[in-house]
Amino acid sequence: MAGRAWRLAGAAADGAGRRGGARGDRLGRRPRAAAVVIPPPPPPQPPPEPKPARKAPCPYLDDEFVEQTNGQRVGETRISADEPHAACFFYRSDGKEQLRVQVAVALDPATARAMVDLAVPVDTSDPASLPGGWEGGKQPTDRGAVFAVHKDGAAVVVIGNQEQTIKVSRIAEQVITALGI
């Protein structure tokens, strides 16, 4: 019994036990390295949907431009608490939302694209672009129209209650110009 214990201890010490070790098994076969599988990174998550926080003028889009472009009088304007650019919500005189603008900057390009793809899914929208390399999509919806574009790490999403995508497109272009992005 003592001899057997000594053989087992010796085998364990030199790594050549019955299960194999760093040097291999009794037949000299070396163990195979385990394949390392690195899972793909999770898909980028767009910023959360903005929520109106307080009544205030939109810092980059005035009521008069919205009225002229969207064709409806603005009864109230509210902004979100988002930084550095608050989302702007324009309401009709009856209190119903007529226009929403969300601007996100300092995102990685994949997240900016995910924000646009959430607003205007590639499968259901038409391609859209604006001068300066802005790319995205546009589509009428059951409540109006959506226009969303991204460039580098920035994204602009405009949702309006009118079916014409040209209106939300013109508003997006104005926002990009006003913010210099």
PDB file of C-alpha atoms in Angstrom:
ATOM      1  CA  MET A   1       0.000   0.000   0.000  1.00  0.00           C
ATOM      2  CA  ALA A   2       2.808   2.420   0.848  1.00  0.00           C
ATOM      3  CA  GLY A   3       4.429   1.768  -2.539  1.00  0.00           C
ATOM      4  CA  ARG A   4       1.227   2.485  -4.380  1.00  0.00           C
ATOM      5  CA  ALA A   5       0.718   5.788  -2.550  1.00  0.00           C
ATOM      6  CA  TRP A   6       4.282   6.765  -3.460  1.00  0.00           C
ATOM      7  CA  ARG A   7       3.661   6.050  -7.175  1.00  0.00           C
ATOM      8  CA  LEU A   8       0.460   8.098  -7.172  1.00  0.00           C
ATOM      9  CA  ALA A   9       2.167  10.999  -5.413  1.00  0.00           C
ATOM     10  CA  GLY A  10       5.034  10.881  -7.896  1.00  0.00           C
ATOM     11  CA  ALA A  11       2.707  10.795 -10.881  1.00  0.00           C
ATOM     12  CA  ALA A  12       0.779  13.768  -9.569  1.00  0.00           C
ATOM     13  CA  ALA A  13       3.965  15.692  -8.909  1.00  0.00           C
ATOM     14  CA  ASP A  14       5.307  15.325 -12.442  1.00  0.00           C
ATOM     15  CA  GLY A  15       1.936  15.980 -14.115  1.00  0.00           C
ATOM     16  CA  ALA A  16       1.865  12.607 -15.862  1.00  0.00           C
ATOM     17  CA  GLY A  17      -1.019  10.923 -14.071  1.00  0.00           C
ATOM     18  CA  ARG A  18      -3.629   8.747 -15.743  1.00  0.00           C
ATOM     19  CA  ARG A  19      -5.698  11.769 -16.840  1.00  0.00           C
ATOM     20  CA  GLY A  20      -2.718  13.362 -18.501  1.00  0.00           C
ATOM     21  CA  GLY A  21      -0.975  16.528 -17.458  1.00  0.00           C
ATOM     22  CA  ALA A  22       1.077  19.336 -18.899  1.00  0.00           C
ATOM     23  CA  ARG A  23       3.541  16.802 -20.330  1.00  0.00           C
ATOM     24  CA  GLY A  24       0.934  14.420 -21.707  1.00  0.00           C
ATOM     25  CA  ASP A  25      -0.470  11.048 -20.799  1.00  0.00           C
ATOM     26  CA  ARG A  26       1.210   7.607 -20.582  1.00  0.00           C
ATOM     27  CA  LEU A  27       1.346   7.418 -24.369  1.00  0.00           C
ATOM     28  CA  GLY A  28       3.027  10.802 -24.714  1.00  0.00           C
ATOM     29  CA  ARG A  29      -0.033  12.583 -26.096  1.00  0.00           C
ATOM     30  CA  ARG A  30      -0.201  16.228 -25.148  1.00  0.00           C
ATOM     31  CA  PRO A  31      -3.504  17.716 -24.068  1.00  0.00           C
ATOM     32  CA  ARG A  32      -5.241  19.935 -26.591  1.00  0.00           C
ATOM     33  CA  ALA A  33      -5.719  23.563 -25.748  1.00  0.00           C
ATOM     34  CA  ALA A  34      -9.312  24.449 -25.074  1.00  0.00           C
ATOM     35  CA  ALA A  35     -10.829  26.737 -27.688  1.00  0.00           C
ATOM     36  CA  VAL A  36     -11.651  30.134 -26.281  1.00  0.00           C
ATOM     37  CA  VAL A  37     -14.956  31.429 -27.559  1.00  0.00           C
ATOM     38  CA  ILE A  38     -15.436  35.140 -27.180  1.00  0.00           C
ATOM     39  CA  PRO A  39     -19.094  36.081 -27.480  1.00  0.00           C
ATOM     40  CA  PRO A  40     -19.917  38.962 -29.816  1.00  0.00           C
ATOM     41  CA  PRO A  41     -20.507  42.288 -28.128  1.00  0.00           C
ATOM     42  CA  PRO A  42     -24.138  43.109 -27.392  1.00  0.00           C
ATOM     43  CA  PRO A  43     -25.859  45.267 -30.008  1.00  0.00           C
ATOM     44  CA  PRO A  44     -25.641  48.991 -29.307  1.00  0.00           C
ATOM     45  CA  GLN A  45     -28.511  50.397 -27.299  1.00  0.00           C
ATOM     46  CA  PRO A  46     -29.945  53.743 -28.401  1.00  0.00           C
ATOM     47  CA  PRO A  47     -30.634  56.413 -25.797  1.00  0.00           C
ATOM     48  CA  PRO A  48     -33.983  56.094 -24.014  1.00  0.00           C
ATOM     49  CA  GLU A  49     -37.044  57.775 -25.447  1.00  0.00           C
ATOM     50  CA  PRO A  50     -37.129  61.395 -24.284  1.00  0.00           C
ATOM     51  CA  LYS A  51     -39.802  62.636 -21.906  1.00  0.00           C
ATOM     52  CA  PRO A  52     -40.983  66.243 -21.620  1.00  0.00           C
ATOM     53  CA  ALA A  53     -39.743  67.673 -18.322  1.00  0.00           C
ATOM     54  CA  ARG A  54     -40.816  71.301 -18.302  1.00  0.00           C
ATOM     55  CA  LYS A  55     -42.448  74.065 -20.272  1.00  0.00           C
ATOM     56  CA  ALA A  56     -39.723  76.062 -22.036  1.00  0.00           C
ATOM     57  CA  PRO A  57     -38.803  77.220 -25.539  1.00  0.00           C
ATOM     58  CA  CYS A  58     -36.796  74.836 -27.668  1.00  0.00           C
ATOM     59  CA  PRO A  59     -33.173  76.067 -27.596  1.00  0.00           C
ATOM     60  CA  TYR A  60     -32.492  75.218 -31.249  1.00  0.00           C
ATOM     61  CA  LEU A  61     -35.868  75.425 -33.017  1.00  0.00           C
ATOM     62  CA  ASP A  62     -38.356  78.257 -32.662  1.00  0.00           C
ATOM     63  CA  ASP A  63     -42.137  77.974 -32.625  1.00  0.00           C
ATOM     64  CA  GLU A  64     -42.558  80.150 -35.718  1.00  0.00           C
ATOM     65  CA  PHE A  65     -40.410  77.849 -37.872  1.00  0.00           C
ATOM     66  CA  VAL A  66     -42.373  74.831 -36.613  1.00  0.00           C
ATOM     67  CA  GLU A  67     -45.697  76.542 -37.353  1.00  0.00           C
ATOM     68  CA  GLN A  68     -44.639  77.527 -40.885  1.00  0.00           C
ATOM     69  CA  THR A  69     -43.126  74.134 -41.688  1.00  0.00           C
ATOM     70  CA  ASN A  70     -45.652  71.834 -40.031  1.00  0.00           C
ATOM     71  CA  GLY A  71     -48.687  73.985 -40.849  1.00  0.00           C
ATOM     72  CA  GLN A  72     -50.150  74.081 -37.334  1.00  0.00           C
ATOM     73  CA  ARG A  73     -50.126  76.690 -34.616  1.00  0.00           C
ATOM     74  CA  VAL A  74     -47.907  75.863 -31.618  1.00  0.00           C
ATOM     75  CA  GLY A  75     -49.848  76.150 -28.383  1.00  0.00           C
ATOM     76  CA  GLU A  76     -47.076  75.066 -26.007  1.00  0.00           C
ATOM     77  CA  THR A  77     -43.465  73.926 -26.147  1.00  0.00           C
ATOM     78  CA  ARG A  78     -41.834  71.609 -23.628  1.00  0.00           C
ATOM     79  CA  ILE A  79     -38.288  70.279 -23.377  1.00  0.00           C
ATOM     80  CA  SER A  80     -36.705  67.212 -21.829  1.00  0.00           C
ATOM     81  CA  ALA A  81     -33.917  67.163 -19.268  1.00  0.00           C
ATOM     82  CA  ASP A  82     -31.500  65.514 -21.735  1.00  0.00           C
ATOM     83  CA  GLU A  83     -28.011  66.997 -22.061  1.00  0.00           C
ATOM     84  CA  PRO A  84     -26.316  68.529 -23.930  1.00  0.00           C
ATOM     85  CA  HIS A  85     -29.338  68.965 -26.227  1.00  0.00           C
ATOM     86  CA  ALA A  86     -32.826  68.734 -24.776  1.00  0.00           C
ATOM     87  CA  ALA A  87     -35.484  66.997 -26.828  1.00  0.00           C
ATOM     88  CA  CYS A  88     -38.212  69.436 -27.874  1.00  0.00           C
ATOM     89  CA  PHE A  89     -41.945  68.745 -27.862  1.00  0.00           C
ATOM     90  CA  PHE A  90     -44.319  71.051 -29.711  1.00  0.00           C
ATOM     91  CA  TYR A  91     -48.024  70.850 -28.920  1.00  0.00           C
ATOM     92  CA  ARG A  92     -51.077  72.126 -30.773  1.00  0.00           C
ATOM     93  CA  SER A  93     -53.536  74.509 -29.166  1.00  0.00           C
ATOM     94  CA  ASP A  94     -55.715  71.536 -28.163  1.00  0.00           C
ATOM     95  CA  GLY A  95     -52.780  70.032 -26.190  1.00  0.00           C
ATOM     96  CA  LYS A  96     -51.974  67.177 -28.586  1.00  0.00           C
ATOM     97  CA  GLU A  97     -48.361  66.682 -29.629  1.00  0.00           C
ATOM     98  CA  GLN A  98     -47.654  67.821 -33.179  1.00  0.00           C
ATOM     99  CA  LEU A  99     -43.860  67.508 -33.317  1.00  0.00           C
ATOM    100  CA  ARG A 100     -41.011  65.922 -31.379  1.00  0.00           C
ATOM    101  CA  VAL A 101     -37.293  66.417 -31.995  1.00  0.00           C
ATOM    102  CA  GLN A 102     -34.582  64.324 -30.350  1.00  0.00           C
ATOM    103  CA  VAL A 103     -30.888  65.116 -30.814  1.00  0.00           C
ATOM    104  CA  ALA A 104     -28.072  62.929 -29.515  1.00  0.00           C
ATOM    105  CA  VAL A 105     -24.374  63.690 -29.859  1.00  0.00           C
ATOM    106  CA  ALA A 106     -21.162  62.162 -28.513  1.00  0.00           C
ATOM    107  CA  LEU A 107     -22.386  58.641 -29.238  1.00  0.00           C
ATOM    108  CA  ASP A 108     -20.339  55.960 -30.874  1.00  0.00           C
ATOM    109  CA  PRO A 109     -21.359  55.640 -34.552  1.00  0.00           C
ATOM    110  CA  ALA A 110     -23.043  52.252 -34.021  1.00  0.00           C
ATOM    111  CA  THR A 111     -25.255  53.677 -31.268  1.00  0.00           C
ATOM    112  CA  ALA A 112     -26.189  56.691 -33.409  1.00  0.00           C
ATOM    113  CA  ARG A 113     -27.182  54.306 -36.190  1.00  0.00           C
ATOM    114  CA  ALA A 114     -29.172  52.144 -33.736  1.00  0.00           C
ATOM    115  CA  MET A 115     -31.083  55.238 -32.629  1.00  0.00           C
ATOM    116  CA  VAL A 116     -32.040  55.972 -36.234  1.00  0.00           C
ATOM    117  CA  ASP A 117     -32.857  52.329 -36.998  1.00  0.00           C
ATOM    118  CA  LEU A 118     -35.203  52.227 -34.010  1.00  0.00           C
ATOM    119  CA  ALA A 119     -37.093  55.286 -35.275  1.00  0.00           C
ATOM    120  CA  VAL A 120     -37.136  54.262 -38.945  1.00  0.00           C
ATOM    121  CA  PRO A 121     -36.487  50.529 -39.345  1.00  0.00           C
ATOM    122  CA  VAL A 122     -34.608  49.709 -42.532  1.00  0.00           C
ATOM    123  CA  ASP A 123     -37.200  47.075 -43.499  1.00  0.00           C
ATOM    124  CA  THR A 124     -40.110  49.538 -43.538  1.00  0.00           C
ATOM    125  CA  SER A 125     -38.622  52.959 -44.292  1.00  0.00           C
ATOM    126  CA  ASP A 126     -37.282  54.732 -47.354  1.00  0.00           C
ATOM    127  CA  PRO A 127     -33.635  55.819 -47.402  1.00  0.00           C
ATOM    128  CA  ALA A 128     -33.028  59.478 -46.567  1.00  0.00           C
ATOM    129  CA  SER A 129     -30.050  61.783 -46.591  1.00  0.00           C
ATOM    130  CA  LEU A 130     -29.199  65.394 -45.879  1.00  0.00           C
ATOM    131  CA  PRO A 131     -26.247  67.500 -47.041  1.00  0.00           C
ATOM    132  CA  GLY A 132     -23.020  66.942 -45.128  1.00  0.00           C
ATOM    133  CA  GLY A 133     -23.127  63.151 -45.010  1.00  0.00           C
ATOM    134  CA  TRP A 134     -26.255  62.579 -42.912  1.00  0.00           C
ATOM    135  CA  GLU A 135     -27.869  59.201 -43.687  1.00  0.00           C
ATOM    136  CA  GLY A 136     -30.960  57.450 -42.394  1.00  0.00           C
ATOM    137  CA  GLY A 137     -34.575  56.943 -43.297  1.00  0.00           C
ATOM    138  CA  LYS A 138     -38.049  58.392 -43.515  1.00  0.00           C
ATOM    139  CA  GLN A 139     -41.534  56.979 -43.451  1.00  0.00           C
ATOM    140  CA  PRO A 140     -45.150  57.917 -43.004  1.00  0.00           C
ATOM    141  CA  THR A 141     -46.789  56.353 -39.952  1.00  0.00           C
ATOM    142  CA  ASP A 142     -50.352  55.892 -38.754  1.00  0.00           C
ATOM    143  CA  ARG A 143     -49.903  59.104 -36.731  1.00  0.00           C
ATOM    144  CA  GLY A 144     -47.878  61.226 -39.180  1.00  0.00           C
ATOM    145  CA  ALA A 145     -44.278  60.864 -40.361  1.00  0.00           C
ATOM    146  CA  VAL A 146     -40.779  60.171 -39.052  1.00  0.00           C
ATOM    147  CA  PHE A 147     -37.434  61.371 -40.382  1.00  0.00           C
ATOM    148  CA  ALA A 148     -34.204  60.224 -38.727  1.00  0.00           C
ATOM    149  CA  VAL A 149     -30.571  60.594 -39.769  1.00  0.00           C
ATOM    150  CA  HIS A 150     -27.146  59.954 -38.277  1.00  0.00           C
ATOM    151  CA  LYS A 151     -23.604  61.053 -38.988  1.00  0.00           C
ATOM    152  CA  ASP A 152     -20.536  59.866 -37.119  1.00  0.00           C
ATOM    153  CA  GLY A 153     -21.633  59.880 -33.450  1.00  0.00           C
ATOM    154  CA  ALA A 154     -24.689  62.112 -33.790  1.00  0.00           C
ATOM    155  CA  ALA A 155     -28.338  61.396 -34.546  1.00  0.00           C
ATOM    156  CA  VAL A 156     -31.450  63.499 -35.134  1.00  0.00           C
ATOM    157  CA  VAL A 157     -34.970  62.060 -34.981  1.00  0.00           C
ATOM    158  CA  VAL A 158     -38.026  64.133 -35.899  1.00  0.00           C
ATOM    159  CA  ILE A 159     -41.545  62.781 -35.410  1.00  0.00           C
ATOM    160  CA  GLY A 160     -44.469  64.831 -36.707  1.00  0.00           C
ATOM    161  CA  ASN A 161     -48.232  64.470 -36.856  1.00  0.00           C
ATOM    162  CA  GLN A 162     -48.419  65.290 -40.582  1.00  0.00           C
ATOM    163  CA  GLU A 163     -48.027  62.519 -43.181  1.00  0.00           C
ATOM    164  CA  GLN A 164     -45.628  64.427 -45.417  1.00  0.00           C
ATOM    165  CA  THR A 165     -42.033  63.382 -44.757  1.00  0.00           C
ATOM    166  CA  ILE A 166     -40.794  66.587 -46.432  1.00  0.00           C
ATOM    167  CA  LYS A 167     -41.994  68.549 -43.372  1.00  0.00           C
ATOM    168  CA  VAL A 168     -40.044  66.506 -40.844  1.00  0.00           C
ATOM    169  CA  SER A 169     -37.080  66.444 -43.233  1.00  0.00           C
ATOM    170  CA  ARG A 170     -36.972  70.257 -43.370  1.00  0.00           C
ATOM    171  CA  ILE A 171     -37.180  70.437 -39.592  1.00  0.00           C
ATOM    172  CA  ALA A 172     -34.288  67.966 -39.191  1.00  0.00           C
ATOM    173  CA  GLU A 173     -32.185  70.020 -41.597  1.00  0.00           C
ATOM    174  CA  GLN A 174     -32.954  73.201 -39.630  1.00  0.00           C
ATOM    175  CA  VAL A 175     -32.002  71.518 -36.340  1.00  0.00           C
ATOM    176  CA  ILE A 176     -28.670  70.292 -37.739  1.00  0.00           C
ATOM    177  CA  THR A 177     -27.899  73.775 -39.084  1.00  0.00           C
ATOM    178  CA  ALA A 178     -28.913  75.558 -35.860  1.00  0.00           C
ATOM    179  CA  LEU A 179     -26.756  73.258 -33.701  1.00  0.00           C
ATOM    180  CA  GLY A 180     -23.832  73.196 -36.136  1.00  0.00           C
ATOM    181  CA  ILE A 181     -23.565  69.418 -35.985  1.00  0.00           C
TER     182      ILE A 181
END
